[in-house]
Short mmCIF file of C-alpha atoms and ligand atoms in Angstrom, two decimals:
data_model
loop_
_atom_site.label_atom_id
_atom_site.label_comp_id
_atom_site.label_asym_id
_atom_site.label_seq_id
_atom_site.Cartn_x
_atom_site.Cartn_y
_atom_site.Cartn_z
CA UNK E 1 -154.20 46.60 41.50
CA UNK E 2 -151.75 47.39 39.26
CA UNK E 3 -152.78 49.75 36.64
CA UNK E 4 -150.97 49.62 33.64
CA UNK E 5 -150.22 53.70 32.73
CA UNK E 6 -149.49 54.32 28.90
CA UNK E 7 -148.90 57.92 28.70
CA UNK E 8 -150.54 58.49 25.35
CA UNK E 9 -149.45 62.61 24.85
CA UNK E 10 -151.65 65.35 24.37
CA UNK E 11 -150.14 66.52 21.00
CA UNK E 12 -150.50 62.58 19.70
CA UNK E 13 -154.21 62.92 20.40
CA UNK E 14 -154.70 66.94 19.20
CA UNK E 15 -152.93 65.63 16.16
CA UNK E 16 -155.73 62.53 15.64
CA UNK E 17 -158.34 64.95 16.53
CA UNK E 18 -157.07 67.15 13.89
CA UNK E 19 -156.16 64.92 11.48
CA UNK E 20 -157.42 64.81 7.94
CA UNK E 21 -155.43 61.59 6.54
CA UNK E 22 -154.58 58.88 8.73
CA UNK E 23 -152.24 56.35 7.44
CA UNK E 24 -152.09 53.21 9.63
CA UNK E 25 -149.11 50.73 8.36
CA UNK E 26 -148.57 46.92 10.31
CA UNK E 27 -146.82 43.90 10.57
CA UNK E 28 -147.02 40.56 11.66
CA UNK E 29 -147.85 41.83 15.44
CA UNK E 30 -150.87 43.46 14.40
CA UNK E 31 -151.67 39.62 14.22
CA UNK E 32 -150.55 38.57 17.25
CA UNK E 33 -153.04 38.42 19.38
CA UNK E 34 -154.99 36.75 16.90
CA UNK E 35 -152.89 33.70 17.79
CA UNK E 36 -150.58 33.95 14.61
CA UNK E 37 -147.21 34.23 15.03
CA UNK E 38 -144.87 36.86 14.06
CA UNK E 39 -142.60 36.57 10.94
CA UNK E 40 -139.28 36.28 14.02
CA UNK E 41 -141.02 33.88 15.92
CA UNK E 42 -139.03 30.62 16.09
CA UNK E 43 -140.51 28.47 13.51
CA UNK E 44 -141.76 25.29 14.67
CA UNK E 45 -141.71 21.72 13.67
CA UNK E 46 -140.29 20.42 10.32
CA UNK E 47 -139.65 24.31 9.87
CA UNK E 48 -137.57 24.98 13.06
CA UNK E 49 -133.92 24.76 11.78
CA UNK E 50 -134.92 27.28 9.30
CA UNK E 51 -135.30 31.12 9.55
CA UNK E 52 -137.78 32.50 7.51
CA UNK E 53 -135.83 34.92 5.79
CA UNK E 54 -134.68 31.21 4.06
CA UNK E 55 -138.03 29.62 3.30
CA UNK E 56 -139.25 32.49 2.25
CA UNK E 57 -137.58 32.82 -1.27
CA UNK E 58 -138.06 31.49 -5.15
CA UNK E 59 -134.54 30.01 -4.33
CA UNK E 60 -136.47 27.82 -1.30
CA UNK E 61 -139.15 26.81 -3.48
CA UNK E 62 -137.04 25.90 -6.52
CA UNK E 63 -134.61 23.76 -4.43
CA UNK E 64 -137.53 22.19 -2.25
CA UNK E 65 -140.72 23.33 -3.30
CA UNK E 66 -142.90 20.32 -0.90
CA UNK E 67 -140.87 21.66 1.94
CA UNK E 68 -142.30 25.33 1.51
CA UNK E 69 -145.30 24.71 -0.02
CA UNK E 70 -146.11 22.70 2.97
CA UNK E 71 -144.92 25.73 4.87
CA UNK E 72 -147.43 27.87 3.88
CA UNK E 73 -150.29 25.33 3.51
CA UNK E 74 -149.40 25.11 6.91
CA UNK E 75 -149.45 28.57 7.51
CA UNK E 76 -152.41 28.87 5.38
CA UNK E 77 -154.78 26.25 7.42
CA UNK E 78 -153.67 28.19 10.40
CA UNK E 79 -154.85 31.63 9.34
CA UNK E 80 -158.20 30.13 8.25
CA UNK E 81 -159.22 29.09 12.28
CA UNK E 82 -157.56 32.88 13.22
CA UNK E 83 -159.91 35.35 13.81
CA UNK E 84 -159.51 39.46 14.33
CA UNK E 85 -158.92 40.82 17.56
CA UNK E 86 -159.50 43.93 19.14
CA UNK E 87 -156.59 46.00 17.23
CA UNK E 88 -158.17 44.89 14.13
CA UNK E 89 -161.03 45.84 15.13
CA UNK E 90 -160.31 49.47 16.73
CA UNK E 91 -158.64 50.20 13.31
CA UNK E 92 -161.58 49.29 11.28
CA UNK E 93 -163.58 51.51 14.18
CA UNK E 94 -161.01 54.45 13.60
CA UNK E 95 -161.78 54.53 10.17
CA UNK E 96 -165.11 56.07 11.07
CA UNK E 97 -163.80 58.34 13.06
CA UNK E 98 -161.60 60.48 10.65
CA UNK E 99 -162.49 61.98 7.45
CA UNK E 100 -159.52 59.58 5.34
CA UNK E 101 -157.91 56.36 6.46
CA UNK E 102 -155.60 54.43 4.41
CA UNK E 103 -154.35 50.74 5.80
CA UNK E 104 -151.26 49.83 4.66
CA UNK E 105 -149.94 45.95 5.76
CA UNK E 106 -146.89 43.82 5.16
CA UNK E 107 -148.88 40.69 6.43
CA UNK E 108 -150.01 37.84 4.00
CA UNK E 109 -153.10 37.37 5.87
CA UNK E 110 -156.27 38.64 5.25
CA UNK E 111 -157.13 39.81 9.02
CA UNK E 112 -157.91 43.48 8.03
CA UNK E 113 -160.50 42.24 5.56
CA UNK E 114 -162.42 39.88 7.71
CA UNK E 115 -162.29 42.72 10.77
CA UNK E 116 -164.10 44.70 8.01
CA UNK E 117 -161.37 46.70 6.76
CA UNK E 118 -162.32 47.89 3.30
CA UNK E 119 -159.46 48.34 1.55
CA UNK E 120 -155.91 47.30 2.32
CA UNK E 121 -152.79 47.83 0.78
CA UNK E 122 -150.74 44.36 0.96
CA UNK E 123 -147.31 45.49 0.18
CA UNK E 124 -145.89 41.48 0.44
CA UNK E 125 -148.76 39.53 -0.82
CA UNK E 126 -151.43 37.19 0.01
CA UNK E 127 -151.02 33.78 1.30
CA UNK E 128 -154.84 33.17 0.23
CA UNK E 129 -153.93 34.19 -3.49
CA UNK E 130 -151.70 31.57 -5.10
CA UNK E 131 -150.29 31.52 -8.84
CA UNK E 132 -148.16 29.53 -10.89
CA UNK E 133 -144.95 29.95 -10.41
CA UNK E 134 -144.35 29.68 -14.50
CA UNK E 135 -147.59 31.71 -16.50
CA UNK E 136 -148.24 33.54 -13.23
CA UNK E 137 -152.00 32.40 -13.70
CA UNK E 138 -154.19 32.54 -10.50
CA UNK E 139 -154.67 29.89 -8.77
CA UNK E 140 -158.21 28.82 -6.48
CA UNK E 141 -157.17 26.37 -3.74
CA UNK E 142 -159.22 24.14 -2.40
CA UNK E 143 -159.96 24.25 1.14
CA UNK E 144 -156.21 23.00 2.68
CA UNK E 145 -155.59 19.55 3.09
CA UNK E 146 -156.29 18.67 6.74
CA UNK E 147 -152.62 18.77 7.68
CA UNK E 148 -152.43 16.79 10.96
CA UNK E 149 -149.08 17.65 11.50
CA UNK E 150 -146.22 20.06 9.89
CA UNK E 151 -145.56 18.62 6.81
CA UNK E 152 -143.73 18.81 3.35
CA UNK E 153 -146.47 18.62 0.37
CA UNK E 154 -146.09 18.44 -3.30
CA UNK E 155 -147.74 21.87 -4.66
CA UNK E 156 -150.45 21.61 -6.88
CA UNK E 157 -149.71 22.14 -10.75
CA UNK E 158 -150.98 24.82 -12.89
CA UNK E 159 -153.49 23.51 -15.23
CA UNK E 160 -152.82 25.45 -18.14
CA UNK E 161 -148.75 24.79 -18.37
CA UNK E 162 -148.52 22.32 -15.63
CA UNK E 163 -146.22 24.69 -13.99
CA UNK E 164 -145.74 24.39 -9.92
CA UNK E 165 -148.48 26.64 -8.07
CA UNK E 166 -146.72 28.82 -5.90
CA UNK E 167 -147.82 31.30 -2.72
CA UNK E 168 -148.88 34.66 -3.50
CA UNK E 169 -146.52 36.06 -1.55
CA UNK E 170 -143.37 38.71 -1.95
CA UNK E 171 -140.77 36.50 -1.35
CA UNK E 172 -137.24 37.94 0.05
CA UNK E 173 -135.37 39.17 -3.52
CA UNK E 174 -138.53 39.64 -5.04
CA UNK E 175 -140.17 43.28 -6.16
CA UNK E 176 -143.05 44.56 -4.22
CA UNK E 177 -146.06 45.02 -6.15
CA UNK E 178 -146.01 48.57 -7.84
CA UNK E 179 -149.09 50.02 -7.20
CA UNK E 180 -149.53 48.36 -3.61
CA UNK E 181 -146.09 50.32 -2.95
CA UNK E 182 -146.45 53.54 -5.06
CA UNK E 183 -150.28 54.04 -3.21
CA UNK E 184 -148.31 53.24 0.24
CA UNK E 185 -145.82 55.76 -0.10
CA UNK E 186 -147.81 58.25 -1.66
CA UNK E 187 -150.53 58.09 1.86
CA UNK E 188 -147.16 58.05 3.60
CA UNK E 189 -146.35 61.01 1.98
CA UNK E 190 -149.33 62.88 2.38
CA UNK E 191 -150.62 61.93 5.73
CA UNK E 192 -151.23 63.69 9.30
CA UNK E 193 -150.60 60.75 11.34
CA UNK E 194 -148.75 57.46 10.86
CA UNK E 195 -150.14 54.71 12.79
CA UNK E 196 -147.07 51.82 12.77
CA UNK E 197 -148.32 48.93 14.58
CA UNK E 198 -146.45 45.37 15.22
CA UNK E 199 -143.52 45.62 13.31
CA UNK E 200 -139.81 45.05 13.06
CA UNK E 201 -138.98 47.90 11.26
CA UNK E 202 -136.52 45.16 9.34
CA UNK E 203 -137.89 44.66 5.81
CA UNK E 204 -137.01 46.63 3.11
CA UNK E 205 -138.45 48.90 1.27
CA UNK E 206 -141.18 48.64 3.87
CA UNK E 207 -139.78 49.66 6.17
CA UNK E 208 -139.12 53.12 4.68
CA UNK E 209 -143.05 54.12 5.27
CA UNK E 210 -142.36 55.52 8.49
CA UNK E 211 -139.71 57.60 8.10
CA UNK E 212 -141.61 59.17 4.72
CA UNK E 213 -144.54 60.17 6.83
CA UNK E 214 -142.45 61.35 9.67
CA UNK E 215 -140.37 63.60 6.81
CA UNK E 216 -143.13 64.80 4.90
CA UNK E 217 -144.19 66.59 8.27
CA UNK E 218 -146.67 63.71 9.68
CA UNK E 219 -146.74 62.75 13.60
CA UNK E 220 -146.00 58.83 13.96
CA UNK E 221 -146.42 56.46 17.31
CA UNK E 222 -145.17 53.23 17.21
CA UNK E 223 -147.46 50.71 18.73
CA UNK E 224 -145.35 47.54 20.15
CA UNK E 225 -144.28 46.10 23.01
CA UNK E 226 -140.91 46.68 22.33
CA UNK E 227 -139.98 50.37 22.90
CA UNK E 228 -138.85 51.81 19.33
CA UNK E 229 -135.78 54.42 19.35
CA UNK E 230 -137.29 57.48 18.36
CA UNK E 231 -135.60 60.52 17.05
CA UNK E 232 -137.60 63.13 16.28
CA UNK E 233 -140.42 65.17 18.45
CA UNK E 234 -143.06 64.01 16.41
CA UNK E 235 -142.19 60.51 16.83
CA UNK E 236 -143.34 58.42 19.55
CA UNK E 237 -143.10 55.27 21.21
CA UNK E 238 -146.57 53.80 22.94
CA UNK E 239 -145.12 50.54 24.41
CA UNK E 240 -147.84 48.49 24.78
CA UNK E 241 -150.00 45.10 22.81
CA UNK E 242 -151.95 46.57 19.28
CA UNK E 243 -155.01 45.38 20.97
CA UNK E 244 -154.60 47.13 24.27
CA UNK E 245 -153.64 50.48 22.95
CA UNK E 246 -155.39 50.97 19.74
CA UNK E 247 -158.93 51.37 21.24
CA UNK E 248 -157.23 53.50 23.91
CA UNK E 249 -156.71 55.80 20.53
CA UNK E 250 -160.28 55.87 20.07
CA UNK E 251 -162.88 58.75 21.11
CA UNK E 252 -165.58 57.06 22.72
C1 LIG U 301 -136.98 43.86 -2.62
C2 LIG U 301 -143.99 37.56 2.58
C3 LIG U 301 -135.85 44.41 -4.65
C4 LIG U 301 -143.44 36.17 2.74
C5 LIG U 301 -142.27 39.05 3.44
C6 LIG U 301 -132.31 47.41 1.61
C7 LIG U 301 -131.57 47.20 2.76
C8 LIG U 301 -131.41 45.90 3.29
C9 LIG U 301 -132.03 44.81 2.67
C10 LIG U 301 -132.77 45.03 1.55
C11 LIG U 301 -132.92 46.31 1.02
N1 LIG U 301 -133.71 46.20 -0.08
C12 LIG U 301 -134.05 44.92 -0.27
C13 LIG U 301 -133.50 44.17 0.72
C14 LIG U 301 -133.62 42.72 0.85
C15 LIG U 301 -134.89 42.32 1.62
C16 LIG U 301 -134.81 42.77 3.04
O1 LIG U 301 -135.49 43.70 3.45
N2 LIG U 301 -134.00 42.09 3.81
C17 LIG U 301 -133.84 42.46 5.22
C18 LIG U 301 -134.69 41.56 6.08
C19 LIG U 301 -132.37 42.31 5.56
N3 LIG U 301 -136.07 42.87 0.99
C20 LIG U 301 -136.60 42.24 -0.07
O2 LIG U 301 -136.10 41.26 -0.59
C21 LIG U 301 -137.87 42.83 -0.65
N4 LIG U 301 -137.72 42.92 -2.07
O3 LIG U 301 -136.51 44.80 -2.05
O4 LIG U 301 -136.78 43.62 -3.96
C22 LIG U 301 -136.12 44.17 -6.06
C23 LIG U 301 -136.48 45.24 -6.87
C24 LIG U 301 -136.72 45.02 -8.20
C25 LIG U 301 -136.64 43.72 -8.74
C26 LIG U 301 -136.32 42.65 -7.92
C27 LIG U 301 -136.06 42.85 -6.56
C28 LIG U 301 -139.05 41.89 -0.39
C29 LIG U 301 -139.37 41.84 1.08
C30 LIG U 301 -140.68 41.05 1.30
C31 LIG U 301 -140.39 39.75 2.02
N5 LIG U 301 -141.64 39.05 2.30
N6 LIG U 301 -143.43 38.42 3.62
C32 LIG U 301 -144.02 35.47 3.93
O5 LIG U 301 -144.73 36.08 4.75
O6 LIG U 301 -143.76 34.24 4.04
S1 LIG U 301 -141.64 39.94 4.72
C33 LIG U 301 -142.14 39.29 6.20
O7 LIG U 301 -141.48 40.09 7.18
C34 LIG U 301 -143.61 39.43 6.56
O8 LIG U 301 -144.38 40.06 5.57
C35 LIG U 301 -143.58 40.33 7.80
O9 LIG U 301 -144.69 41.11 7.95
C36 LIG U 301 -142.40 41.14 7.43
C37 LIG U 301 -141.79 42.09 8.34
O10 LIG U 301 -141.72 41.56 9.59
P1 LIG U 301 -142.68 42.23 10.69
O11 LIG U 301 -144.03 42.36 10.12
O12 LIG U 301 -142.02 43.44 11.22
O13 LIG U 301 -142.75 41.09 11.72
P2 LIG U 301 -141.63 40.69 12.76
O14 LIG U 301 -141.91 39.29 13.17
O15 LIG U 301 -140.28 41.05 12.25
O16 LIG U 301 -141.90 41.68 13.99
C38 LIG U 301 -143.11 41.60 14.69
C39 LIG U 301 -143.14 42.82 15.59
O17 LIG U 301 -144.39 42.81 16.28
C40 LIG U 301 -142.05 42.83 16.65
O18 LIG U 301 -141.47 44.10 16.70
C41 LIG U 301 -142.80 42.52 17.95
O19 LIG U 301 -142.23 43.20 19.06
C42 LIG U 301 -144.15 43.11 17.64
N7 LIG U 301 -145.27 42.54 18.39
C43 LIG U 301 -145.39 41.30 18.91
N8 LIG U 301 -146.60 41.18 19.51
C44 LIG U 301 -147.25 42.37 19.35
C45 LIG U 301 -146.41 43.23 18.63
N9 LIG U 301 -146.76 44.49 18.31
C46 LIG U 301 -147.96 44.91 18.72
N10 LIG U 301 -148.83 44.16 19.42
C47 LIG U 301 -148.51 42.88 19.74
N11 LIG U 301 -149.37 42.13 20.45
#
């Protein structure tokens, strides 16, 4: 049988066991497994010839705002039939395990939440909070429009100024939300352990979070499948899926 070895080291684990602050920080393939694909998978459908990186900005949405808000109704209606998997669900389980944990995500989902994390620090958004895109007035949306296929849609308008309702997302160009990122960096800063699970490592200023913890003396492990390039003893690489790893994190 072949049995899969991920060599999880000793000081990793003493450092969890010891920790007092544990700051765990994802992307898109914390997700994953959930079904949802990451933010560099090839789009599909009407969406293919695009990357992301150009669909997701106010420049997108001004020029064609059917073709993205169908994007992310799309998107939306998608997330709704997801459910949590197991690395959602070991983080939620770590939670009770150390005396602080502080979840910090770049995804626009709301996967933490429904795995029963309490709260989460979305540094780019939520695709389930939408606004308008002039008076920045929330939005509720109705349940999505049974999209059949992928498909451009007019957004709704706001009904206060009749502006176009937009995703709450951080688009590309746009700030991240102050406190969100000030609360992020300041765990980042003050944490034992960095947890950094599914991502990239590609979006700014994100992507700094790492790097803070691992400088302000904190151990990190990188949980993906792709090995990360690690340069400093008390940064690791755990090659492996979120959701076969994290419970391997876990004490019984
Ligand atoms: C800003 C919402 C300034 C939308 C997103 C400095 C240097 C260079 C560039 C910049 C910089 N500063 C700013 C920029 C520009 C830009 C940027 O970073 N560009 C890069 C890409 C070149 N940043 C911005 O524009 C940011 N804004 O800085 O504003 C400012 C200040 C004041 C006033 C005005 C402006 C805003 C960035 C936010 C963009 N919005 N999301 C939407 O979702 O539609 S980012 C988007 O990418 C998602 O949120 C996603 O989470 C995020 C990052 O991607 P990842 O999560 O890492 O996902 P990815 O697909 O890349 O990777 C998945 C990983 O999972 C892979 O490694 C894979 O191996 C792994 N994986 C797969 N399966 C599994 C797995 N891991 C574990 N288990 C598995 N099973």
């Amino acid at each position: 049988m072949h049995r899969e070895l991920v060599q999880i080291s000793s000081e990793l684990i003493k450092a969890l066991d010891n920790a007092k602050h544990v700051v765990v920080f994802t992307g898109a393939g914390v997700s994953a497994e959930s079904g949802v694909s990451t933010f560099r998978d090839a789009l599909s459908g009407l969406w293919a010839r695009f990357d992301p990186m150009q669909l997701a900005t106010p420049e997108a949405f001004l020029a064609d705002p059917e073709l993205v808000w169908g994007w992310y109704e799309w998107r939306r209606q998608l997330l709704l039939k997801a459910q949590p998997n197991s690395a959602h669900q070991a983080i939620v389980k770590l939670a009770e395990q150390v005396p602080k944990l502080t979840v910090i995500t770049q995804n626009v989902d709301d996967l933490h939440e429904r795995a029963g994390s309490g709260e989460v620090l979305h540094l780019h958004g939520s695709i389930f909070k939408p606004r308008c895109f002039n008076c920045a007035k929330p939005y509720t949306l109705a349940e999505p429009p049974a999209m059949t296929h992928e498909q451009a849609l007019p957004p709704p308008l706001c009904p206060d100024c009749q502006g176009m309702i937009r995703p709450g997302v951080v688009w590309f160009g746009e700030a991240l939300p102050q406190a969100e990122m000030e609360a992020a960096f300041t765990a980042a800063e003050n944490c034992d352990v960095l947890l950094s699970i599914g991502t990239s490592g590609v979006v700014q200023p994100a992507a700094q979070i790492p790097q803070l913890a691992l400088r302000s003396g904190a151990w990190v492990a990188h949980i993906n499948p792709e090995p990360v390039d690690c340069q400093h003893p008390r940064e690791l690489s755990l090659v492996g899926a979120a959701g076969h790893i994290l419970p391997l994190l876990l004490t019984d």
